[in-house]
Amino acid sequence: MYNSSDLRKGLKIEIDNQPWAVTEFDFCKPGKGQALYRCKLKNMITGTTMDKTYRASDKIGKPVLEERECIYSYEDGESFIFSDDKTYEEIYVKSEILGNNVNFLIENAECKILLFNDDPIDVTLPIFIEKVIKETEPGVKGDTATNVVKPATLENGYEIQVPLFVNEGDLVKIDTRTGAYVERVSKA
Amino acid sequence: MLRLIPAPAPMSNVSAKHNNLILRSRLLKLIRDFFYVNDFIEVNTPIMVKTPALEDHIDAIRSGNGYLRTSPELHMKRLLQSDCDRIFQIGSCFRKGEKGRLHNPEFTMLEWYIVGFDYLDILEMITELIRYIFSELVNGMQLRYLDQTLDVGGAWDKLTVESGFLSFTDTTVSEALKNGQFEARLVHNIESGFSSTKPTVLMDFPIELGAMARASQNNSAIAERWELYLGGLEIANAYSELIDPEEQLIRFKRTAEFREKSNLEVYPIDKEFIQALENGIPECAGCALGLDRLLMILSNRKSIDEVITFH
């Protein structure tokens, strides 16, 4: 268990069998009274947020969280299967946990999986991945400006904004945190 | 008298840190001017003390064989006599574990005591002090604090703790005290309802929260205590001081029991202070003002870290 005095921004706590992250924190102590620890919390599974105030005497649950280094292997139609880097144990992750990250999975990518009571709740992908552009309007030769963009589609149907000079078949680098184009790696 | 060569005029791009230093220095001088003009003497009492004042919810930091003071209150009251009846002090106080937007474990306290005054007299005095500081530092009675205009020149809002609970909550003071919700109600419901454009005085606390305040003559369940809020920040606390040694000893013992039960460190009772009360301390009132928070308001800062030079 945690004490209220352990609370700080970034701490992960457990309430009613759910893991919550403290996203904002303030200590307050009105009029010589008992201390209050005011938190904004974010549910680490659903993403919902709430405000909660703890008193000095409160005890707070400590979630069993584990982060494991994994390699992405394959998809079986229901789940995405990763294998533990050290033990080779297979970890099954549902697509709703991956969210938008589904679009940036690449075989053998080194990922981090966060487990809560042994269940995967979050997957962190490599910051940059490379994908081939499947469809886009033909490039404008010589136009190297990067601030004018056009839509393009990846093989998996994900749509991304790219500069005008990018063509179908080009390999581009994508930032998985934002889902945005970073640069062209090689031409088709 | 020693006169140094005048310092060069400050450059226009003075850093925020140095602006803070200049403001703090000017504020300290104004406060001293105010108290000296009113025949106060400035005192220095020990920062390292054998035992801190016993309070239910204030924890002290150990230092050597004793503690760092959480407040200069007990030593200052021991100094009060008929020929030393107005004293003030500016200095650091220390409270363990208090760190937040409005708290730092080390902070600057302005504290003063005046014989013959009660908590209402000292309220008039702080009104004059705050207006004086504004007139000299802000060039008027108004300033902008966190997107609101704070005006200290007009009438100040005053409400009792009881009426605050009546107006802003669906519970009563005694009910909230019983189930440990007093502070949460105060913060979430009452303080949030205070005007941010006018100073607010929250007064007449339940006697359980009066620590070292005397009971009201009309109602023994009420302590003659107020808290002043400026721009929504709790800035000062004042009492008609309790000078009855027996009552004070009972309260210290009750606090010691409470701390024992709550698994908090129990500090020894300050026997020298009780002895001083037995020898006789005159009727007086005292006030403690958080100087860093006042600086936050004067310089329109959201967090105490922004006005403390090294934090």
Short mmCIF file of C-alpha atoms in Angstrom, two decimals:
data_model
loop_
_atom_site.label_atom_id
_atom_site.label_comp_id
_atom_site.label_asym_id
_atom_site.label_seq_id
_atom_site.Cartn_x
_atom_site.Cartn_y
_atom_site.Cartn_z
CA MET A 1 0.00 0.00 0.00
CA TYR A 2 1.01 3.60 -0.53
CA ASN A 3 0.57 6.40 1.98
CA SER A 4 -0.91 9.70 0.87
CA SER A 5 2.51 11.28 1.27
CA ASP A 6 3.82 8.98 -1.50
CA LEU A 7 1.44 10.60 -4.02
CA ARG A 8 3.10 12.58 -6.78
CA LYS A 9 2.68 13.21 -10.48
CA GLY A 10 3.32 10.01 -12.43
CA LEU A 11 2.63 7.60 -9.57
CA LYS A 12 0.48 4.61 -10.50
CA ILE A 13 -2.14 3.51 -8.00
CA GLU A 14 -4.93 0.96 -7.82
CA ILE A 15 -8.60 1.76 -7.11
CA ASP A 16 -11.29 -0.94 -7.29
CA ASN A 17 -9.03 -3.32 -9.22
CA GLN A 18 -8.19 -0.72 -11.85
CA PRO A 19 -4.80 0.91 -12.43
CA TRP A 20 -4.77 4.72 -12.41
CA ALA A 21 -1.95 7.14 -13.13
CA VAL A 22 -1.66 10.44 -11.24
CA THR A 23 -1.57 13.08 -13.99
CA GLU A 24 -1.79 16.16 -11.78
CA PHE A 25 -1.07 16.53 -8.12
CA ASP A 26 -1.33 19.23 -5.50
CA PHE A 27 -0.77 19.24 -1.78
CA CYS A 28 -3.00 21.51 0.24
CA LYS A 29 -3.50 22.11 3.91
CA PRO A 30 -6.26 24.51 4.79
CA GLY A 31 -6.11 26.48 8.01
CA LYS A 32 -3.73 24.35 10.06
CA GLY A 33 -5.99 21.38 9.32
CA GLN A 34 -5.12 17.97 8.05
CA ALA A 35 -3.33 17.74 4.73
CA LEU A 36 -5.27 16.98 1.55
CA TYR A 37 -3.65 15.45 -1.50
CA ARG A 38 -5.61 16.47 -4.58
CA CYS A 39 -5.08 14.30 -7.63
CA LYS A 40 -6.25 14.13 -11.20
CA LEU A 41 -6.23 10.49 -12.19
CA LYS A 42 -6.27 8.75 -15.54
CA ASN A 43 -7.44 5.18 -15.88
CA MET A 44 -4.58 3.31 -17.51
CA ILE A 45 -6.92 0.94 -19.34
CA THR A 46 -9.90 3.03 -20.40
CA GLY A 47 -8.28 6.46 -20.42
CA THR A 48 -11.12 8.01 -18.40
CA THR A 49 -10.14 10.69 -15.93
CA MET A 50 -11.37 11.72 -12.49
CA ASP A 51 -10.48 13.98 -9.56
CA LYS A 52 -9.80 12.43 -6.21
CA THR A 53 -8.72 13.91 -2.90
CA TYR A 54 -6.88 11.83 -0.32
CA ARG A 55 -6.45 12.61 3.35
CA ALA A 56 -3.21 12.16 5.29
CA SER A 57 -4.43 8.99 6.97
CA ASP A 58 -5.60 7.27 3.77
CA LYS A 59 -3.91 4.14 2.42
CA ILE A 60 -3.81 3.69 -1.33
CA GLY A 61 -3.56 0.49 -3.36
CA LYS A 62 -0.36 -0.32 -5.19
CA PRO A 63 -1.01 -1.96 -8.57
CA VAL A 64 0.99 -4.98 -9.68
CA LEU A 65 2.49 -3.63 -12.87
CA GLU A 66 5.23 -5.21 -14.93
CA GLU A 67 6.86 -4.01 -18.10
CA ARG A 68 8.24 -6.63 -20.46
CA GLU A 69 10.44 -6.29 -23.53
CA CYS A 70 8.78 -8.15 -26.39
CA ILE A 71 9.05 -8.76 -30.11
CA TYR A 72 5.94 -8.49 -32.29
CA SER A 73 5.33 -11.82 -34.08
CA TYR A 74 1.98 -12.19 -35.82
CA GLU A 75 -1.77 -11.66 -35.78
CA ASP A 76 -4.20 -14.56 -35.47
CA GLY A 77 -7.37 -12.66 -36.34
CA GLU A 78 -8.38 -12.13 -32.68
CA SER A 79 -5.19 -11.05 -31.03
CA PHE A 80 -1.78 -9.69 -31.76
CA ILE A 81 0.89 -12.01 -30.51
CA PHE A 82 4.16 -10.82 -29.05
CA SER A 83 6.94 -12.96 -27.67
CA ASP A 84 8.94 -12.13 -24.57
CA ASP A 85 12.50 -11.20 -25.48
CA LYS A 86 14.02 -13.39 -22.79
CA THR A 87 11.59 -16.22 -22.05
CA TYR A 88 10.01 -16.47 -25.53
CA GLU A 89 6.66 -16.73 -23.79
CA GLU A 90 3.82 -15.60 -26.06
CA ILE A 91 1.72 -12.65 -24.95
CA TYR A 92 -1.70 -12.11 -26.54
CA VAL A 93 -2.84 -8.50 -26.94
CA LYS A 94 -6.34 -7.49 -28.05
CA SER A 95 -6.64 -4.82 -30.72
CA GLU A 96 -8.50 -2.40 -28.39
CA ILE A 97 -5.39 -2.26 -26.18
CA LEU A 98 -3.28 -1.35 -29.20
CA GLY A 99 -5.67 1.31 -30.48
CA ASN A 100 -4.07 3.39 -33.22
CA ASN A 101 -0.80 1.50 -32.71
CA VAL A 102 -2.27 -1.37 -34.73
CA ASN A 103 -1.37 0.59 -37.84
CA PHE A 104 2.32 0.75 -36.96
CA LEU A 105 3.04 -2.87 -36.03
CA ILE A 106 5.96 -4.36 -37.90
CA GLU A 107 7.14 -7.90 -37.58
CA ASN A 108 10.07 -8.30 -35.20
CA ALA A 109 9.67 -4.74 -33.85
CA GLU A 110 10.97 -4.37 -30.30
CA CYS A 111 8.05 -3.28 -28.13
CA LYS A 112 7.34 -2.83 -24.44
CA ILE A 113 4.20 -4.35 -22.99
CA LEU A 114 2.79 -3.14 -19.70
CA LEU A 115 0.97 -5.81 -17.73
CA PHE A 116 -1.47 -5.23 -14.89
CA ASN A 117 -2.07 -8.38 -12.84
CA ASP A 118 -0.50 -10.25 -15.78
CA ASP A 119 -2.94 -8.77 -18.32
CA PRO A 120 -1.51 -6.54 -21.07
CA ILE A 121 -2.89 -2.99 -20.76
CA ASP A 122 -0.52 -0.97 -22.91
CA VAL A 123 1.98 -1.50 -25.72
CA THR A 124 4.79 0.94 -26.46
CA LEU A 125 6.14 0.67 -29.99
CA PRO A 126 9.53 1.82 -31.22
CA ILE A 127 9.32 5.61 -31.62
CA PHE A 128 10.06 5.42 -35.34
CA ILE A 129 8.95 2.78 -37.79
CA GLU A 130 9.21 2.58 -41.56
CA LYS A 131 6.30 1.85 -43.89
CA VAL A 132 5.76 1.76 -47.66
CA ILE A 133 3.31 4.21 -49.25
CA LYS A 134 0.70 2.24 -51.18
CA GLU A 135 -1.38 4.98 -52.73
CA THR A 136 -0.98 8.69 -53.27
CA GLU A 137 -1.30 11.29 -56.01
CA PRO A 138 1.78 11.38 -58.23
CA GLY A 139 4.66 13.39 -56.80
CA VAL A 140 5.57 16.84 -58.04
CA LYS A 141 9.12 16.60 -59.30
CA GLY A 142 11.49 19.12 -57.83
CA ASP A 143 9.08 20.26 -55.17
CA THR A 144 11.08 19.60 -52.01
CA ALA A 145 8.94 21.74 -49.74
CA THR A 146 7.83 19.77 -46.69
CA ASN A 147 5.14 22.16 -45.51
CA VAL A 148 2.73 21.45 -48.35
CA VAL A 149 1.12 18.05 -47.88
CA LYS A 150 -1.22 15.57 -49.55
CA PRO A 151 -2.93 12.43 -48.30
CA ALA A 152 -1.33 9.01 -48.74
CA THR A 153 -2.37 5.50 -47.74
CA LEU A 154 -0.27 2.70 -46.27
CA GLU A 155 -0.71 -0.98 -47.13
CA ASN A 156 -2.91 -1.45 -44.11
CA GLY A 157 -5.22 1.39 -45.14
CA TYR A 158 -3.89 3.96 -42.64
CA GLU A 159 -4.03 7.45 -44.06
CA ILE A 160 -1.16 9.84 -43.49
CA GLN A 161 -0.23 13.32 -44.70
CA VAL A 162 2.99 13.42 -46.71
CA PRO A 163 4.90 16.13 -48.64
CA LEU A 164 4.13 16.53 -52.33
CA PHE A 165 7.37 14.86 -53.52
CA VAL A 166 6.51 11.47 -51.96
CA ASN A 167 5.43 8.76 -54.44
CA GLU A 168 3.75 5.39 -54.31
CA GLY A 169 6.22 2.70 -53.25
CA ASP A 170 8.42 5.14 -51.26
CA LEU A 171 9.55 4.01 -47.84
CA VAL A 172 8.77 6.64 -45.17
CA LYS A 173 9.56 7.05 -41.51
CA ILE A 174 6.61 7.53 -39.12
CA ASP A 175 6.58 8.73 -35.51
CA THR A 176 4.41 6.19 -33.63
CA ARG A 177 3.68 8.65 -30.79
CA THR A 178 1.93 11.07 -33.12
CA GLY A 179 1.24 8.86 -36.13
CA ALA A 180 2.78 11.54 -38.33
CA TYR A 181 5.19 11.41 -41.28
CA VAL A 182 8.80 12.23 -40.37
CA GLU A 183 10.90 11.79 -43.53
CA ARG A 184 11.37 9.75 -46.69
CA VAL A 185 13.80 6.87 -46.18
CA SER A 186 14.13 5.70 -49.78
CA LYS A 187 12.48 6.13 -53.15
CA ALA A 188 10.51 3.42 -54.89
CA MET B 1 27.38 57.48 8.16
CA LEU B 2 28.78 55.10 5.61
CA ARG B 3 27.72 55.86 2.04
CA LEU B 4 28.85 53.52 -0.68
CA ILE B 5 29.25 54.68 -4.25
CA PRO B 6 25.71 54.52 -5.71
CA ALA B 7 24.95 51.23 -7.47
CA PRO B 8 24.46 51.39 -11.23
CA ALA B 9 20.84 51.75 -12.29
CA PRO B 10 19.30 48.32 -12.90
CA MET B 11 19.19 47.23 -16.51
CA SER B 12 15.79 46.90 -18.12
CA ASN B 13 16.22 43.18 -18.76
CA VAL B 14 16.56 42.19 -15.12
CA SER B 15 15.92 38.48 -14.74
CA ALA B 16 12.74 37.25 -13.13
CA LYS B 17 14.80 35.91 -10.26
CA HIS B 18 16.30 39.30 -9.55
CA ASN B 19 12.97 41.03 -9.95
CA ASN B 20 11.74 38.71 -7.20
CA LEU B 21 14.70 39.59 -5.01
CA ILE B 22 14.06 43.29 -5.46
CA LEU B 23 10.34 42.93 -4.72
CA ARG B 24 11.02 40.79 -1.66
CA SER B 25 13.53 43.30 -0.35
CA ARG B 26 11.14 46.22 -0.83
CA LEU B 27 8.35 44.29 0.86
CA LEU B 28 10.55 43.48 3.86
CA LYS B 29 11.47 47.14 4.23
CA LEU B 30 7.83 48.27 4.01
CA ILE B 31 6.76 45.76 6.63
CA ARG B 32 9.56 46.88 8.95
CA ASP B 33 8.63 50.53 8.38
CA PHE B 34 5.01 49.77 9.24
CA PHE B 35 5.83 48.00 12.48
CA TYR B 36 8.58 50.41 13.61
CA VAL B 37 6.26 53.38 13.07
CA ASN B 38 3.72 51.61 15.25
CA ASP B 39 6.24 51.22 18.11
CA PHE B 40 6.87 47.52 17.63
CA ILE B 41 10.24 46.03 18.37
CA GLU B 42 11.69 43.43 16.05
CA VAL B 43 12.76 40.23 17.77
CA ASN B 44 14.64 37.08 16.83
CA THR B 45 13.65 33.89 18.60
CA PRO B 46 15.35 30.49 18.24
CA ILE B 47 15.02 28.68 14.92
CA MET B 48 16.30 25.48 16.51
CA VAL B 49 13.96 24.64 19.37
CA LYS B 50 13.76 21.93 22.02
CA THR B 51 10.18 21.16 21.09
CA PRO B 52 7.80 22.57 18.50
CA ALA B 53 4.32 23.82 19.37
CA LEU B 54 1.96 20.86 19.60
CA GLU B 55 -0.56 21.03 16.78
CA ASP B 56 -2.75 18.21 15.49
CA HIS B 57 -1.60 18.44 11.89
CA ILE B 58 1.76 20.21 11.86
CA ASP B 59 4.88 18.07 11.71
CA ALA B 60 8.35 19.33 12.62
CA ILE B 61 11.72 18.55 11.08
CA ARG B 62 14.29 17.18 13.53
CA SER B 63 17.50 19.09 14.01
CA GLY B 64 20.25 18.07 16.40
CA ASN B 65 18.66 17.24 19.73
CA GLY B 66 15.56 19.23 18.90
CA TYR B 67 13.57 20.53 15.97
CA LEU B 68 13.39 23.36 13.50
CA ARG B 69 10.61 25.73 14.54
CA THR B 70 7.25 25.29 12.84
CA SER B 71 6.31 28.77 14.09
CA PRO B 72 7.88 31.30 16.47
CA GLU B 73 4.66 31.51 18.50
CA LEU B 74 5.62 30.05 21.87
CA HIS B 75 8.90 31.92 22.20
CA MET B 76 7.38 35.20 21.07
CA LYS B 77 4.54 35.00 23.59
CA ARG B 78 7.08 34.37 26.33
CA LEU B 79 8.62 37.76 25.54
CA LEU B 80 5.40 39.70 26.06
CA GLN B 81 5.38 41.90 29.15
CA SER B 82 4.03 45.27 30.06
CA ASP B 83 7.19 47.00 28.87
CA CYS B 84 7.57 44.80 25.81
CA ASP B 85 4.05 44.77 24.51
CA ARG B 86 4.44 44.98 20.73
CA ILE B 87 6.78 42.59 18.99
CA PHE B 88 7.24 41.30 15.47
CA GLN B 89 9.52 38.87 13.71
CA ILE B 90 10.29 37.91 10.12
CA GLY B 91 12.00 34.59 9.56
CA SER B 92 11.96 31.06 8.25
CA CYS B 93 9.71 28.36 9.62
CA PHE B 94 9.82 24.70 8.68
CA ARG B 95 7.08 22.11 8.27
CA LYS B 96 7.79 18.53 7.40
CA GLY B 97 6.20 17.10 4.27
CA GLU B 98 4.50 20.32 3.16
CA LYS B 99 5.28 20.68 -0.53
CA GLY B 100 2.81 21.85 -3.14
CA ARG B 101 1.71 24.83 -5.19
CA LEU B 102 1.22 26.89 -2.02
CA HIS B 103 3.60 25.08 0.29
CA ASN B 104 7.32 24.71 0.74
CA PRO B 105 8.85 22.92 3.74
CA GLU B 106 10.83 26.11 4.47
CA PHE B 107 8.90 29.34 4.19
CA THR B 108 9.02 32.91 5.43
CA MET B 109 6.70 33.95 8.23
CA LEU B 110 5.83 37.42 9.45
CA GLU B 111 4.46 37.10 12.95
CA TRP B 112 3.44 39.75 15.44
CA TYR B 113 1.87 40.08 18.89
CA ILE B 114 0.28 43.05 20.55
CA VAL B 115 -0.83 43.34 24.16
CA GLY B 116 -4.34 44.65 24.82
CA PHE B 117 -5.65 43.67 21.36
CA ASP B 118 -8.10 40.94 20.46
CA TYR B 119 -8.59 39.18 17.13
CA LEU B 120 -10.90 41.90 15.81
CA ASP B 121 -8.41 44.66 16.66
CA ILE B 122 -5.66 42.77 14.89
CA LEU B 123 -7.94 42.36 11.86
CA GLU B 124 -8.11 46.15 11.59
CA MET B 125 -4.36 46.24 11.88
CA ILE B 126 -3.73 43.75 9.07
CA THR B 127 -6.21 45.67 6.91
CA GLU B 128 -4.05 48.76 7.36
CA LEU B 129 -0.86 46.75 6.74
CA ILE B 130 -2.11 45.20 3.51
CA ARG B 131 -3.42 48.54 2.23
CA TYR B 132 -0.12 50.20 3.12
CA ILE B 133 1.84 47.54 1.24
CA PHE B 134 -0.45 47.90 -1.78
CA SER B 135 -0.25 51.69 -1.80
CA GLU B 136 3.55 51.61 -1.74
CA LEU B 137 4.24 48.59 -3.98
CA VAL B 138 1.28 48.50 -6.36
CA ASN B 139 0.53 52.22 -6.55
CA GLY B 140 -3.08 51.76 -5.56
CA MET B 141 -5.51 49.35 -3.97
CA GLN B 142 -5.89 47.07 -6.97
CA LEU B 143 -3.78 44.53 -8.79
CA ARG B 144 -4.26 41.72 -11.27
CA TYR B 145 -3.88 38.30 -9.76
CA LEU B 146 -4.40 35.23 -11.97
CA ASP B 147 -6.76 37.00 -14.37
CA GLN B 148 -8.82 38.65 -11.62
CA THR B 149 -8.66 42.14 -10.22
CA LEU B 150 -8.04 42.03 -6.50
CA ASP B 151 -9.14 45.19 -4.70
CA VAL B 152 -8.09 45.58 -1.07
CA GLY B 153 -9.40 49.14 -0.76
CA GLY B 154 -13.12 48.40 -0.37
CA ALA B 155 -14.97 46.48 2.33
CA TRP B 156 -13.57 43.00 2.99
CA ASP B 157 -15.89 39.99 2.96
CA LYS B 158 -16.32 38.48 6.41
CA LEU B 159 -18.03 35.23 7.22
CA THR B 160 -17.99 32.81 10.10
CA VAL B 161 -17.02 29.18 9.61
CA GLU B 162 -20.56 28.21 10.58
CA SER B 163 -22.18 30.48 8.01
CA GLY B 164 -19.67 29.27 5.40
CA PHE B 165 -20.84 25.70 5.96
CA LEU B 166 -24.47 26.83 5.87
CA SER B 167 -24.04 28.77 2.62
CA PHE B 168 -21.76 26.47 0.66
CA THR B 169 -22.26 22.91 1.94
CA ASP B 170 -25.08 20.50 2.73
CA THR B 171 -23.56 19.61 6.09
CA THR B 172 -22.81 21.32 9.40
CA VAL B 173 -19.49 22.13 11.02
CA SER B 174 -19.94 19.55 13.79
CA GLU B 175 -20.98 16.85 11.33
CA ALA B 176 -17.96 17.57 9.11
CA LEU B 177 -15.62 17.52 12.11
CA LYS B 178 -17.05 14.22 13.29
CA ASN B 179 -16.48 12.39 10.01
CA GLY B 180 -13.14 13.98 9.20
CA GLN B 181 -14.49 15.97 6.25
CA PHE B 182 -13.90 19.48 7.61
CA GLU B 183 -10.84 20.27 5.50
CA ALA B 184 -12.21 18.69 2.32
CA ARG B 185 -15.43 20.72 2.65
CA LEU B 186 -13.44 23.85 3.38
CA VAL B 187 -11.29 23.44 0.28
CA HIS B 188 -13.83 22.04 -2.18
CA ASN B 189 -16.97 23.93 -1.20
CA ILE B 190 -16.20 26.97 0.92
CA GLU B 191 -12.83 28.40 -0.16
CA SER B 192 -13.81 27.90 -3.79
CA GLY B 193 -16.84 30.10 -3.16
CA PHE B 194 -14.75 33.01 -1.87
CA SER B 195 -14.51 36.20 -3.87
CA SER B 196 -11.24 36.47 -5.73
CA THR B 197 -11.73 40.20 -6.17
CA LYS B 198 -12.08 41.10 -2.48
CA PRO B 199 -10.18 39.88 0.58
CA THR B 200 -12.15 37.33 2.59
CA VAL B 201 -11.95 36.80 6.34
CA LEU B 202 -13.11 33.41 7.59
CA MET B 203 -13.68 33.76 11.31
CA ASP B 204 -14.85 32.07 14.49
CA PHE B 205 -13.47 28.58 14.12
CA PRO B 206 -14.79 25.67 16.18
CA ILE B 207 -12.83 25.52 19.44
CA GLU B 208 -11.36 22.14 18.42
CA LEU B 209 -9.50 23.99 15.66
CA GLY B 210 -8.51 26.92 17.84
CA ALA B 211 -5.17 25.40 18.99
CA MET B 212 -3.89 28.44 20.91
CA ALA B 213 -6.84 30.79 20.53
CA ARG B 214 -9.04 31.72 23.43
CA ALA B 215 -12.71 30.77 23.47
CA SER B 216 -15.24 33.44 22.66
CA GLN B 217 -16.83 35.01 25.73
CA ASN B 218 -20.29 34.56 24.23
CA ASN B 219 -19.85 31.01 23.01
CA SER B 220 -17.31 28.61 24.48
CA ALA B 221 -17.60 26.34 21.43
CA ILE B 222 -16.06 29.04 19.23
CA ALA B 223 -12.42 30.10 19.12
CA GLU B 224 -11.53 33.74 18.49
CA ARG B 225 -9.57 32.96 15.38
CA TRP B 226 -9.63 34.15 11.78
CA GLU B 227 -7.94 33.31 8.51
CA LEU B 228 -7.43 35.89 5.81
CA TYR B 229 -7.68 34.98 2.12
CA LEU B 230 -6.34 37.21 -0.65
CA GLY B 231 -7.03 36.26 -4.25
CA GLY B 232 -8.20 32.87 -2.99
CA LEU B 233 -4.93 32.20 -1.12
CA GLU B 234 -4.90 31.67 2.62
CA ILE B 235 -2.48 34.34 3.69
CA ALA B 236 -2.69 34.91 7.46
CA ASN B 237 -4.00 33.39 10.67
CA ALA B 238 -4.80 35.26 13.89
CA TYR B 239 -5.98 34.57 17.41
CA SER B 240 -7.04 36.30 20.54
CA GLU B 241 -4.34 34.40 22.36
CA LEU B 242 -5.14 31.81 24.98
CA ILE B 243 -3.32 32.84 28.15
CA ASP B 244 -4.90 30.42 30.63
CA PRO B 245 -2.18 27.88 31.58
CA GLU B 246 -4.60 25.15 32.66
CA GLU B 247 -6.66 25.33 29.49
CA GLN B 248 -3.51 25.43 27.36
CA LEU B 249 -2.13 22.33 29.12
CA ILE B 250 -5.40 20.45 28.56
CA ARG B 251 -5.27 21.33 24.85
CA PHE B 252 -1.63 20.29 24.50
CA LYS B 253 -2.42 16.96 26.17
CA ARG B 254 -5.42 16.42 23.91
CA THR B 255 -3.26 17.11 20.86
CA ALA B 256 -0.57 14.74 22.15
CA GLU B 257 -3.22 12.01 22.52
CA PHE B 258 -4.55 12.71 19.05
CA ARG B 259 -1.06 12.48 17.53
CA GLU B 260 -0.32 9.29 19.44
CA LYS B 261 -3.56 7.73 18.16
CA SER B 262 -2.83 8.89 14.60
CA ASN B 263 0.68 7.39 14.63
CA LEU B 264 2.23 10.85 14.38
CA GLU B 265 5.34 11.85 16.30
CA VAL B 266 4.34 13.21 19.70
CA TYR B 267 6.45 16.20 20.68
CA PRO B 268 7.12 16.93 24.34
CA ILE B 269 4.99 19.65 25.91
CA ASP B 270 6.87 22.95 26.11
CA LYS B 271 7.08 23.28 29.90
CA GLU B 272 8.83 26.63 29.76
CA PHE B 273 5.91 28.03 27.82
CA ILE B 274 3.40 26.65 30.33
CA GLN B 275 5.55 28.12 33.12
CA ALA B 276 5.47 31.51 31.38
CA LEU B 277 1.66 31.31 31.17
CA GLU B 278 1.58 30.50 34.90
CA ASN B 279 3.79 33.51 35.61
CA GLY B 280 1.34 35.58 33.58
CA ILE B 281 1.25 36.64 29.95
CA PRO B 282 -0.96 39.69 29.35
CA GLU B 283 -4.13 39.56 27.23
CA CYS B 284 -2.96 39.84 23.65
CA ALA B 285 -3.61 38.97 20.03
CA GLY B 286 -1.22 37.55 17.48
CA CYS B 287 -1.08 37.12 13.74
CA ALA B 288 1.07 35.03 11.40
CA LEU B 289 1.32 35.92 7.73
CA GLY B 290 2.88 33.81 4.98
CA LEU B 291 5.20 36.24 3.30
CA ASP B 292 5.96 34.06 0.28
CA ARG B 293 2.28 33.81 -0.56
CA LEU B 294 1.88 37.57 -0.24
CA LEU B 295 4.77 37.87 -2.71
CA MET B 296 2.97 35.47 -5.05
CA ILE B 297 0.03 37.83 -5.10
CA LEU B 298 2.11 40.99 -5.45
CA SER B 299 4.03 39.51 -8.39
CA ASN B 300 1.10 37.59 -9.93
CA ARG B 301 2.65 34.14 -9.58
CA LYS B 302 0.75 30.90 -9.46
CA SER B 303 3.21 28.83 -7.50
CA ILE B 304 5.28 29.47 -4.35
CA ASP B 305 8.37 28.08 -6.08
CA GLU B 306 8.33 31.14 -8.33
CA VAL B 307 8.92 33.54 -5.43
CA ILE B 308 11.41 31.50 -3.41
CA THR B 309 14.94 32.22 -4.59
CA PHE B 310 16.35 28.76 -3.90
CA HIS B 311 13.80 26.01 -3.74
#
